[in-house]
Amino acid sequence: ASSTAHKQQDINHLLDKIYEDTKYPDLQEIAKNFNPLGDTSMYNDQGAAAEVLMKELNDHRLLEQHHWYSLFNARQREEALMLFAVLNQCKVWHCFRNNAAYFREQMNEGEFVYALYVGVIHSKLGDGIVLPPLYEITPHMFTNSEVIDKAYSAKMTQKAGTFNVSFTGTKKNKEQRVAYFGEDIGMNIHHVTWHMDFPFWWQDSYGNHLDRKGELFFWVHHQLTARFDFERLSNWLDPVDELHWDRIIREGFAPLTSYKYGGEFPVRPDNKHFEDVDGVAHVHDMEITENRIYEAIDHGYITATDGHTIDIRQPKGIELLGDIIESSMYSPNAQYYGSLHNTAHVMLGRQGDPHGKFNLPPGVMEHFETATRDPSFFRLHKYMDNIFKKHTDSFPPYTHDDLEFAGMAVDGVAIDGELITFFDEFQYSLINAVDSGESIEDVEINARVHRLNHKEFTYKITVSNSIGSDHLATFRIFLCPIEDNNGITLTLDKARWLCIELDKFFQKVPSGTHTIHRSSKDSSVTVPDMPSFHSLKEQADNAVNGGHDLDLSAYERSCGIPDRMLLPKSKPEGMEFNLFVAVTDGVKDTEGHNGDHDHGGTHAQCGVHGEAYPDNRPLGYPLERRIPDERVFDGVPNIKHVVVKIVHHP
Ligand SMILES: [Cu+2]
């Protein structure tokens, strides 16, 4: 068996300078001499998946190298998934590594990187490996053209350099005020990784069921939308408006970003009328799909392919709704309900060249790592979020009895430390963006970005347990706006849909009154800063050379809001928000799950790898249903909210 250190080293080498042939002799040797069909006993499927891919390769049907790649392109996705299937069928690491090394030199680089990432994430063999941050593997997808050009020039002239990345747009564009959110490299990683953890193309025949994928699809995007609105509120902007197929797309977008191969990302001008996109969909088809989904919500059931109906006015309803809206392979009837989300991404991505007259490459909306740059991403997701809201609003509100956790009371909620946000400076390497030459040495080339950050703080939650014994409790912490951007006080029913989840954790509460301390660092919503590619290489090499093992488990998951972005930016003069804490019965909430109450530490929005989602309650509980009468919440001792102030230090 290979140690984690060896595996990590293999992955590092496979991803180094992805647009060039590998420079590592062992990988060169494999690429030349390995035969994927040589020993089929190394696969669970006796080489069936490898045979499929080898046939495509030998028939010269695979996409060439040095060409753009998009997951939303059906044929390109099919090819990437052929390689994923091969890697996923491997029983042993050398099978995984050898196939990766072989197909690295045969397949399109974008397809290869995608297949390798989802392979490491979903194969048991990938456990313990930390995937390098994508912004250092495919920097073009995260860095604007101006800085990439400077990187090329630095390489040509052999002058090391660190170049400032500015956010897209100018002050004449109000949307630019919140570009720091959609263009944050950590946020981009969160979004692309979530979609790798819960791919829409996933089928359970790959090995396991992805628990609550449809509901998580709703919740993760709902949270992105709510967080974006918090940033808008912090910057004197109206909440994001929803997209409508029959209205103009008010905000245009100029990405000022280029593919490594394939030219510039297309521009969409302001005030564009939605146009039919050749080969993708008619606007009218999108309206029909939307109507069918609204009809299902109003009926309270969806119709499966064989005509039988499935009730959605039940706890699993939101899950099914997520599956049909995305749509994922879990959709019970993709033929009828279409794929509103995925098709809308492509429709928006193509509005700059809807008839393919200019042969432009896919738009930023057609990649999960670039989509959030475009303000229309949030418009699209606000639109879909409102569809989900219509569904959750069809449920009866929670009653006092539903909400009460008898014997448990929250006596006080406070913050230890100040809630302060600021912008930090961060550098990442652009060395993988530029080409190598025989006689041209690499020089250090970095991008410098500004990222939203905050000071660490601790929640102090005082709880009285009068049950008579220790009891497991679930702590659900949200931050909710008090006023809208016009200064009008929001009702709890209005505010609840705008709340952002700050943390959710399970903890035993001893009998009596105790104060629970919880650090912002430990939030199950967030992930820490990822180690750089350079550091991953150094750590793996040192471990391999020194013969010791490597433990990078703290960084294994990169799905999660960046820890730095836990709090909204707020304003220099400070803004007040409601800190909302609901304590619920952890024994009931986690019934049927394992007793490890940490669950990997990133479960809130990203679940637990290979396991069921650890919380039995609906995502967003108890704020996901309408609250016509706030007194119901005020009368429950286990729910409390206090006013907190967040201050931005410019
Ligand atoms: Cu998404």
XYZ file of C-alpha atoms and ligand atoms in Angstrom:
651
model
C 0.000 0.000 0.000
C 1.156 3.485 -0.742
C 1.386 5.974 2.071
C -0.519 9.220 1.965
C 2.772 11.020 1.388
C 3.441 9.031 -1.792
C -0.086 9.561 -3.042
C 0.123 13.279 -2.339
C 3.415 13.440 -4.204
C 1.917 11.614 -7.197
C -1.046 13.989 -7.335
C 1.264 17.018 -7.058
C 3.390 15.756 -9.931
C 0.377 14.910 -12.092
C -0.971 18.443 -11.695
C 2.300 20.276 -12.174
C 2.338 22.346 -15.405
C -0.763 20.729 -16.707
C -0.490 22.154 -20.237
C 2.878 20.513 -20.856
C 4.147 16.952 -20.995
C 5.180 15.812 -17.558
C 8.771 16.493 -16.554
C 8.851 13.719 -13.933
C 10.758 10.655 -15.209
C 8.568 8.103 -13.412
C 5.416 9.593 -14.919
C 7.077 9.827 -18.351
C 7.919 6.168 -18.146
C 4.315 5.251 -17.235
C 2.867 7.486 -19.953
C 5.032 5.683 -22.506
C 4.786 2.068 -21.389
C 1.635 1.615 -19.347
C -1.246 -0.227 -20.974
C -4.599 0.521 -19.290
C -5.890 -2.853 -20.519
C -2.734 -4.793 -19.658
C -3.901 -6.162 -16.314
C -7.640 -5.879 -15.876
C -7.593 -7.498 -12.428
C -6.657 -4.086 -10.989
C -10.187 -2.826 -11.718
C -13.442 -3.613 -9.966
C -15.161 -3.834 -13.350
C -12.444 -5.996 -14.991
C -11.465 -3.103 -17.211
C -14.871 -2.334 -18.743
C -14.529 1.435 -18.216
C -10.932 1.405 -19.473
C -12.038 -0.429 -22.595
C -14.608 2.273 -23.365
C -12.068 5.065 -23.029
C -9.349 3.206 -24.952
C -11.759 2.669 -27.829
C -12.486 6.412 -28.002
C -8.769 7.122 -27.868
C -7.877 4.612 -30.583
C -10.721 5.855 -32.777
C -9.256 9.385 -32.418
C -12.527 10.705 -31.069
C -11.195 12.487 -27.976
C -10.997 16.267 -27.731
C -7.585 17.624 -28.641
C -5.225 19.205 -26.096
C -4.789 22.992 -25.932
C -8.513 23.575 -26.323
C -10.985 25.085 -23.829
C -13.028 22.666 -21.722
C -16.463 23.162 -20.165
C -18.363 20.723 -17.971
C -21.587 22.010 -19.542
C -20.462 20.805 -22.969
C -22.119 17.387 -23.187
C -19.436 15.664 -25.247
C -16.556 17.117 -23.225
C -18.259 16.096 -20.010
C -18.803 12.596 -21.397
C -15.070 12.278 -22.090
C -14.048 13.587 -18.677
C -16.449 11.141 -17.036
C -14.998 8.269 -19.047
C -11.672 8.948 -17.364
C -13.351 9.447 -13.989
C -15.010 6.034 -14.412
C -11.633 4.395 -15.064
C -10.041 6.005 -11.991
C -13.103 5.211 -9.888
C -12.907 1.506 -10.822
C -9.310 1.161 -9.614
C -8.777 -1.144 -6.653
C -5.241 -0.016 -5.907
C -3.304 3.223 -6.018
C -0.865 2.245 -8.764
C -3.874 1.629 -11.037
C -5.177 5.116 -10.260
C -1.806 6.795 -10.674
C -0.785 4.893 -13.803
C -4.043 5.583 -15.607
C -3.849 9.230 -14.615
C -0.252 9.484 -15.845
C -1.143 7.739 -19.096
C -4.265 9.734 -19.942
C -2.650 13.001 -18.812
C -0.634 12.897 -22.021
C -3.535 11.707 -24.192
C -6.532 13.775 -23.190
C -7.546 17.399 -23.101
C -6.028 19.084 -20.033
C -9.308 20.505 -18.761
C -10.986 17.122 -18.982
C -8.025 15.507 -17.263
C -7.934 17.973 -14.361
C -11.681 17.666 -13.815
C -11.592 13.846 -13.891
C -8.613 13.738 -11.529
C -10.254 16.084 -9.011
C -13.571 14.229 -8.913
C -11.634 10.934 -8.927
C -9.654 11.882 -5.821
C -12.777 13.254 -4.120
C -15.006 10.239 -4.753
C -12.648 7.251 -4.863
C -11.764 5.607 -1.544
C -8.161 5.632 -2.801
C -8.161 9.428 -2.600
C -8.663 9.543 1.168
C -6.049 11.719 2.844
C -5.020 13.546 -0.323
C -5.306 17.334 -0.382
C -6.142 18.609 -3.850
C -4.045 21.688 -4.633
C -5.952 24.976 -4.898
C -7.278 25.193 -8.462
C -6.260 28.855 -8.712
C -2.660 27.622 -8.823
C -3.311 24.702 -11.203
C -5.442 26.539 -13.784
C -4.717 30.190 -12.891
C -6.389 31.536 -16.038
C -9.800 30.664 -14.628
C -9.203 32.839 -11.547
C -6.988 35.694 -12.703
C -7.696 38.561 -15.090
C -5.925 38.895 -18.434
C -3.922 41.942 -17.428
C -2.139 40.049 -14.678
C -1.749 36.910 -16.787
C -0.090 39.052 -19.493
C 2.304 40.439 -16.910
C 3.079 36.886 -15.827
C 4.000 35.908 -19.398
C 6.176 38.939 -19.732
C 7.899 38.257 -16.397
C 8.667 34.762 -17.579
C 9.980 35.944 -20.959
C 12.224 38.551 -19.421
C 13.247 36.320 -16.508
C 12.207 38.940 -13.979
C 10.365 37.681 -10.935
C 7.277 39.672 -10.044
C 4.155 39.947 -7.927
C 1.223 41.577 -9.675
C -1.849 43.183 -8.167
C -5.165 41.819 -9.301
C -7.897 44.432 -9.327
C -11.581 43.574 -9.272
C -13.429 43.751 -12.565
C -15.097 47.012 -13.554
C -14.817 50.637 -12.518
C -16.526 52.884 -10.008
C -18.980 53.828 -12.740
C -20.379 50.333 -12.299
C -22.201 49.995 -8.979
C -21.862 46.231 -9.157
C -18.119 46.675 -8.832
C -18.602 47.493 -5.138
C -19.386 43.845 -4.465
C -17.037 42.287 -7.029
C -14.772 41.298 -4.106
C -17.397 38.698 -3.207
C -18.065 36.995 -6.551
C -14.402 37.218 -7.594
C -12.937 35.972 -4.328
C -10.691 33.029 -5.171
C -11.752 31.152 -2.021
C -15.431 31.643 -2.806
C -14.777 30.385 -6.353
C -13.087 27.292 -4.882
C -16.034 26.710 -2.550
C -18.488 26.858 -5.425
C -16.548 24.651 -7.834
C -15.741 22.148 -5.084
C -19.343 21.907 -3.902
C -20.307 20.978 -7.456
C -17.515 18.381 -7.507
C -18.642 16.932 -4.186
C -22.261 16.809 -5.383
C -22.072 16.547 -9.190
C -25.311 16.825 -11.154
C -24.106 13.917 -13.313
C -23.647 11.588 -10.348
C -25.289 8.168 -10.529
C -25.381 5.796 -7.584
C -23.820 3.109 -9.762
C -20.521 4.963 -9.209
C -20.563 3.464 -5.731
C -22.700 5.395 -3.260
C -25.665 7.636 -2.831
C -25.039 11.355 -2.259
C -27.294 12.070 0.671
C -29.594 15.095 0.432
C -27.894 16.369 -2.698
C -31.030 18.100 -4.005
C -31.703 19.836 -0.708
C -28.055 20.873 -0.360
C -28.206 22.282 -3.882
C -31.002 24.550 -2.661
C -29.335 25.421 0.645
C -25.818 26.166 -0.640
C -27.106 28.454 -3.381
C -29.658 30.019 -1.075
C -26.806 30.857 1.267
C -24.670 32.265 -1.555
C -27.568 34.508 -2.557
C -28.225 35.624 1.026
C -24.528 36.304 1.574
C -24.355 38.321 -1.631
C -27.309 40.420 -0.429
C -25.536 40.989 2.907
C -22.544 42.339 0.985
C -24.855 44.554 -1.079
C -26.442 45.858 2.100
C -22.920 46.612 3.358
C -22.269 48.653 0.208
C -25.446 50.713 -0.081
C -26.886 48.540 -2.853
C -30.379 47.139 -3.347
C -30.787 43.407 -2.885
C -30.140 41.484 -6.065
C -33.127 41.350 -8.392
C -34.343 38.050 -9.766
C -33.942 37.149 -13.387
C -36.980 36.863 -15.651
C -36.973 35.222 -19.040
C -39.236 37.925 -20.460
C -37.352 40.901 -19.038
C -34.044 42.418 -19.981
C -30.860 41.357 -18.223
C -30.020 44.774 -16.825
C -26.401 44.246 -15.843
C -23.893 43.358 -18.501
C -20.533 41.870 -17.688
C -17.057 42.197 -19.150
C -14.985 39.391 -17.597
C -11.588 40.741 -18.829
C -10.358 37.193 -18.419
C -9.004 34.770 -21.001
C -8.777 31.052 -21.469
C -5.316 29.549 -21.552
C -6.407 28.216 -24.949
C -9.533 29.557 -26.630
C -9.328 33.328 -26.418
C -11.224 35.743 -24.230
C -14.318 35.049 -22.186
C -17.236 36.671 -24.045
C -18.715 39.994 -22.950
C -22.440 40.605 -22.394
C -23.590 44.213 -22.841
C -26.062 45.937 -20.481
C -29.818 45.645 -21.050
C -29.701 42.503 -23.130
C -32.990 40.859 -24.083
C -32.860 37.135 -23.542
C -32.329 35.441 -26.862
C -32.831 31.867 -27.946
C -29.497 30.097 -28.074
C -28.887 27.889 -31.082
C -28.442 24.281 -30.104
C -29.209 24.970 -26.433
C -32.768 26.152 -25.811
C -35.458 28.621 -26.750
C -36.389 31.189 -24.141
C -39.950 29.915 -24.465
C -38.834 26.383 -23.512
C -37.344 27.775 -20.325
C -40.679 29.394 -19.484
C -42.461 26.100 -20.068
C -40.030 24.301 -17.769
C -40.524 26.979 -15.137
C -44.320 26.637 -15.412
C -44.172 22.888 -14.976
C -42.111 23.280 -11.813
C -44.478 25.914 -10.395
C -47.381 23.641 -11.231
C -45.742 20.780 -9.319
C -45.341 23.055 -6.303
C -48.968 24.151 -6.465
C -50.209 20.592 -6.926
C -47.894 19.352 -4.179
C -46.648 16.486 -6.314
C -44.416 15.767 -9.257
C -45.041 13.297 -12.017
C -42.417 10.613 -12.616
C -41.514 9.279 -16.082
C -43.953 6.382 -15.782
C -46.796 8.735 -14.881
C -47.087 7.974 -11.183
C -47.109 10.916 -8.835
C -44.670 11.639 -6.018
C -45.814 13.769 -3.095
C -43.528 16.761 -2.482
C -45.473 18.271 0.411
C -43.445 16.119 2.773
C -39.965 16.486 4.318
C -38.160 14.951 1.330
C -40.062 17.217 -1.075
C -37.369 19.882 -1.187
C -34.839 17.206 -2.078
C -36.882 16.130 -5.113
C -37.474 19.727 -6.079
C -33.716 20.402 -5.986
C -33.132 17.345 -8.149
C -35.585 18.485 -10.817
C -34.528 22.148 -10.797
C -30.791 21.560 -11.152
C -31.518 19.041 -12.826
C -29.389 16.178 -11.639
C -29.406 12.534 -12.668
C -31.485 12.032 -9.521
C -34.378 13.905 -11.175
C -37.413 11.589 -11.329
C -38.411 13.094 -14.680
C -35.776 15.160 -16.494
C -37.689 14.701 -19.744
C -40.651 16.657 -18.390
C -39.068 19.048 -15.873
C -35.978 19.742 -17.968
C -32.872 21.129 -16.312
C -33.724 24.695 -15.448
C -30.492 25.532 -13.614
C -27.964 23.904 -15.894
C -29.590 25.142 -19.092
C -29.971 28.642 -17.633
C -26.215 28.717 -16.923
C -25.498 27.956 -20.581
C -28.202 30.354 -21.840
C -26.655 33.175 -19.816
C -23.151 32.172 -20.840
C -24.070 32.490 -24.525
C -26.016 35.750 -24.580
C -22.957 37.495 -26.044
C -23.036 35.229 -29.128
C -26.366 33.349 -29.078
C -26.185 32.181 -32.669
C -22.527 31.212 -32.625
C -21.743 33.811 -35.296
C -18.412 34.731 -33.801
C -17.362 31.301 -32.610
C -16.777 32.592 -29.096
C -15.776 30.150 -26.352
C -18.167 29.447 -23.427
C -19.004 32.331 -21.078
C -18.034 32.603 -17.418
C -21.457 31.205 -16.482
C -20.455 27.915 -18.103
C -17.828 27.072 -15.483
C -18.504 26.682 -11.783
C -15.158 28.306 -10.928
C -15.918 31.500 -12.877
C -19.735 31.771 -12.672
C -19.971 33.874 -9.508
C -17.970 36.674 -11.183
C -20.973 37.554 -13.302
C -23.704 39.495 -11.419
C -26.248 37.521 -13.451
C -25.210 34.415 -11.488
C -26.860 35.859 -8.404
C -29.886 37.019 -10.405
C -30.321 33.507 -11.718
C -29.983 32.011 -8.266
C -32.352 34.549 -6.709
C -34.869 33.465 -9.334
C -34.441 29.790 -8.453
C -34.359 30.589 -4.753
C -37.810 32.140 -5.071
C -39.084 28.912 -6.628
C -37.805 26.994 -3.586
C -39.354 29.625 -1.319
C -42.714 29.120 -2.942
C -42.416 25.440 -2.038
C -41.319 25.935 1.585
C -44.043 28.565 2.029
C -46.608 25.884 1.193
C -45.813 24.142 4.506
C -47.595 25.092 7.741
C -45.543 27.287 10.091
C -43.846 25.643 13.055
C -45.874 25.677 16.254
C -44.689 26.245 19.802
C -44.582 22.477 20.338
C -42.573 21.906 17.171
C -39.961 24.436 18.226
C -39.682 23.776 21.940
C -36.840 21.719 23.379
C -38.316 20.978 26.787
C -35.833 21.342 29.624
C -33.312 23.363 27.631
C -33.189 27.152 27.692
C -30.825 29.680 26.192
C -30.233 32.267 28.920
C -27.769 34.443 27.110
C -25.832 34.923 23.906
C -22.748 37.101 23.704
C -19.645 37.595 21.592
C -16.195 37.446 23.125
C -14.103 39.830 21.075
C -15.215 42.355 18.502
C -16.801 41.629 15.169
C -14.368 43.379 12.868
C -13.868 42.884 9.154
C -11.009 44.075 6.957
C -9.288 43.271 3.677
C -6.122 41.203 3.768
C -3.472 40.680 1.111
C -2.832 37.257 -0.279
C -0.493 35.879 -2.909
C -0.739 32.842 -5.105
C 1.586 31.493 -7.727
C 1.027 32.010 -11.445
C 3.847 29.706 -12.445
C 1.422 27.150 -13.876
C -0.116 29.807 -16.124
C 3.039 30.296 -18.183
C 4.872 27.892 -20.451
C 8.257 26.334 -19.784
C 11.079 26.309 -22.274
C 14.199 24.181 -22.413
C 16.501 27.110 -21.779
C 14.167 29.397 -19.828
C 14.287 28.893 -16.089
C 11.148 29.458 -14.032
C 11.128 32.670 -12.019
C 8.764 33.410 -9.177
C 5.540 34.945 -10.467
C 2.660 35.714 -8.126
C -0.728 37.337 -8.163
C -1.648 39.545 -5.213
C -5.316 39.765 -4.308
C -7.314 41.529 -1.631
C -9.630 39.303 0.302
C -12.350 39.960 2.833
C -11.307 38.789 6.293
C -12.381 39.179 9.904
C -10.950 38.985 13.399
C -11.403 35.739 15.226
C -14.120 35.770 17.873
C -15.923 33.391 20.231
C -19.611 32.830 20.835
C -20.571 32.551 24.500
C -23.903 30.806 24.788
C -25.322 30.279 28.254
C -27.628 27.294 28.424
C -29.713 25.878 31.268
C -30.302 22.164 31.163
C -33.043 21.071 33.559
C -33.635 17.689 31.924
C -31.830 16.042 34.826
C -28.886 14.571 32.904
C -26.335 15.462 30.230
C -27.992 15.925 26.903
C -26.695 16.374 23.372
C -27.782 19.674 21.880
C -27.575 21.097 18.363
C -26.562 24.752 18.215
C -27.815 26.574 15.127
C -26.376 30.047 14.700
C -27.550 32.540 12.087
C -26.892 36.182 11.360
C -29.962 38.079 10.215
C -30.469 41.626 8.948
C -32.522 43.988 11.134
C -33.268 46.619 8.516
C -33.388 46.628 4.742
C -31.251 49.037 2.720
C -33.896 51.771 3.069
C -33.739 51.575 6.847
C -37.101 49.851 7.153
C -37.240 47.322 9.997
C -37.780 43.804 8.714
C -40.290 41.432 10.253
C -38.826 38.080 11.301
C -40.723 36.555 8.380
C -38.981 38.907 5.920
C -35.597 38.652 7.630
C -35.519 34.869 7.962
C -35.021 34.291 4.248
C -32.064 36.694 4.284
C -30.242 35.082 7.234
C -26.831 33.556 6.760
C -25.803 30.409 8.575
C -22.727 31.067 10.730
C -22.366 27.712 12.422
C -24.088 24.486 13.345
C -22.577 22.137 15.899
C -23.478 19.325 18.237
C -22.390 19.464 21.856
C -23.246 17.714 25.115
C -24.743 20.110 27.651
C -24.253 19.042 31.271
C -27.038 19.380 33.805
C -27.404 22.867 35.232
C -26.375 26.213 33.787
C -23.260 26.373 31.659
C -21.668 28.725 29.172
C -20.639 27.099 25.926
C -17.639 28.685 24.187
C -17.326 28.193 20.460
C -14.638 29.759 18.308
C -15.489 31.271 14.930
C -12.582 29.209 13.554
C -14.439 25.970 14.272
C -17.529 26.824 12.215
C -18.896 23.852 10.283
C -19.882 26.275 7.512
C -16.304 27.294 6.732
C -12.924 25.892 5.710
C -9.474 27.281 6.571
C -7.116 28.764 3.985
C -5.760 26.027 1.743
C -2.031 25.261 1.689
C -0.346 26.533 -1.485
C 0.691 24.128 -4.225
C 4.297 24.920 -3.376
C 3.746 23.995 0.257
C 1.934 20.769 -0.661
C 4.856 19.787 -2.876
C 7.384 20.637 -0.185
C 5.495 18.744 2.522
C 4.968 15.641 0.378
C 8.598 15.605 -0.808
C 9.924 16.021 2.723
C 7.703 13.229 4.004
C 8.660 10.865 1.179
C 12.384 11.640 1.464
C 12.351 11.454 5.244
C 10.303 8.272 5.258
C 7.631 9.714 7.523
C 3.949 10.037 6.859
C 1.911 13.114 6.137
C -1.218 14.328 7.874
C -2.990 17.110 6.055
C -6.449 16.073 7.199
C -7.309 19.611 8.341
C -7.215 20.683 4.689
C -8.753 17.652 3.064
C -12.070 19.344 2.334
C -12.103 22.532 0.326
C -15.883 22.764 0.092
C -17.078 25.434 2.508
C -17.261 29.207 2.765
C -13.715 30.531 3.341
C -13.285 31.115 7.081
C -12.241 34.686 6.275
C -15.650 35.383 4.745
C -17.759 34.152 7.635
C -18.952 37.689 8.402
C -20.342 40.185 5.910
C -18.145 43.213 5.293
C -20.483 45.733 6.979
C -19.654 49.470 7.024
C -16.918 51.563 8.654
C -19.458 53.137 11.010
C -20.743 49.653 11.891
C -24.018 47.908 11.250
C -26.282 46.091 13.642
C -27.550 42.590 12.974
C -29.493 39.957 14.835
C -27.475 37.013 16.056
C -29.989 34.211 16.177
C -29.343 31.029 18.180
C -31.631 28.013 18.216
C -30.736 25.049 20.443
C -32.501 21.830 19.494
C -32.500 18.240 20.700
C -29.237 16.795 19.425
C -30.247 13.238 20.271
C -33.219 13.419 17.912
C -31.333 15.511 15.347
C -28.504 12.977 15.017
C -30.468 9.768 15.525
C -29.126 7.084 13.221
C -25.770 8.812 12.673
C -22.403 7.989 14.149
C -21.483 9.381 17.528
C -18.625 11.547 16.278
C -20.093 14.964 16.810
C -17.519 16.801 14.731
C -18.327 15.038 11.432
C -15.210 16.355 9.730
C -15.975 19.944 10.673
C -17.414 21.093 7.311
C -20.764 19.331 7.339
C -23.185 22.277 7.442
C -23.152 23.034 3.707
C -20.997 20.240 2.365
C -22.154 17.140 4.231
C -19.798 14.334 5.198
C -17.828 12.432 2.607
C -19.361 9.050 1.863
C -21.830 9.352 4.738
C -25.344 10.548 5.364
C -25.822 14.209 6.250
C -25.498 14.261 10.064
C -28.504 16.461 10.917
C -32.016 15.012 10.530
C -33.655 18.458 10.499
C -34.394 20.303 7.264
C -31.552 22.568 6.145
C -32.121 26.065 7.431
C -34.210 24.895 10.386
C -36.035 26.630 12.057
C -36.032 29.590 9.666
C -36.931 27.783 6.449
C -40.701 27.941 6.990
C -42.821 31.067 7.052
C -43.277 32.834 10.387
C -46.604 34.670 10.293
C -46.456 35.323 14.062
C -43.073 36.013 15.665
C -44.519 35.578 19.151
C -44.309 31.824 18.583
C -40.521 32.164 18.406
C -40.331 34.634 21.291
C -42.210 32.198 23.513
C -39.745 29.340 23.093
C -36.932 29.358 25.704
C -34.454 27.444 23.521
C -34.380 30.140 20.838
C -32.829 33.529 21.428
C -31.534 36.445 19.432
C -29.377 39.398 20.412
C -28.236 42.461 18.532
C -24.563 42.483 17.511
C -22.523 45.103 15.718
C -20.043 44.412 12.932
C -17.532 47.111 12.045
C -15.450 47.278 8.883
C -11.893 48.591 9.193
C -10.966 49.989 5.783
Cu -23.702 26.480 -8.244
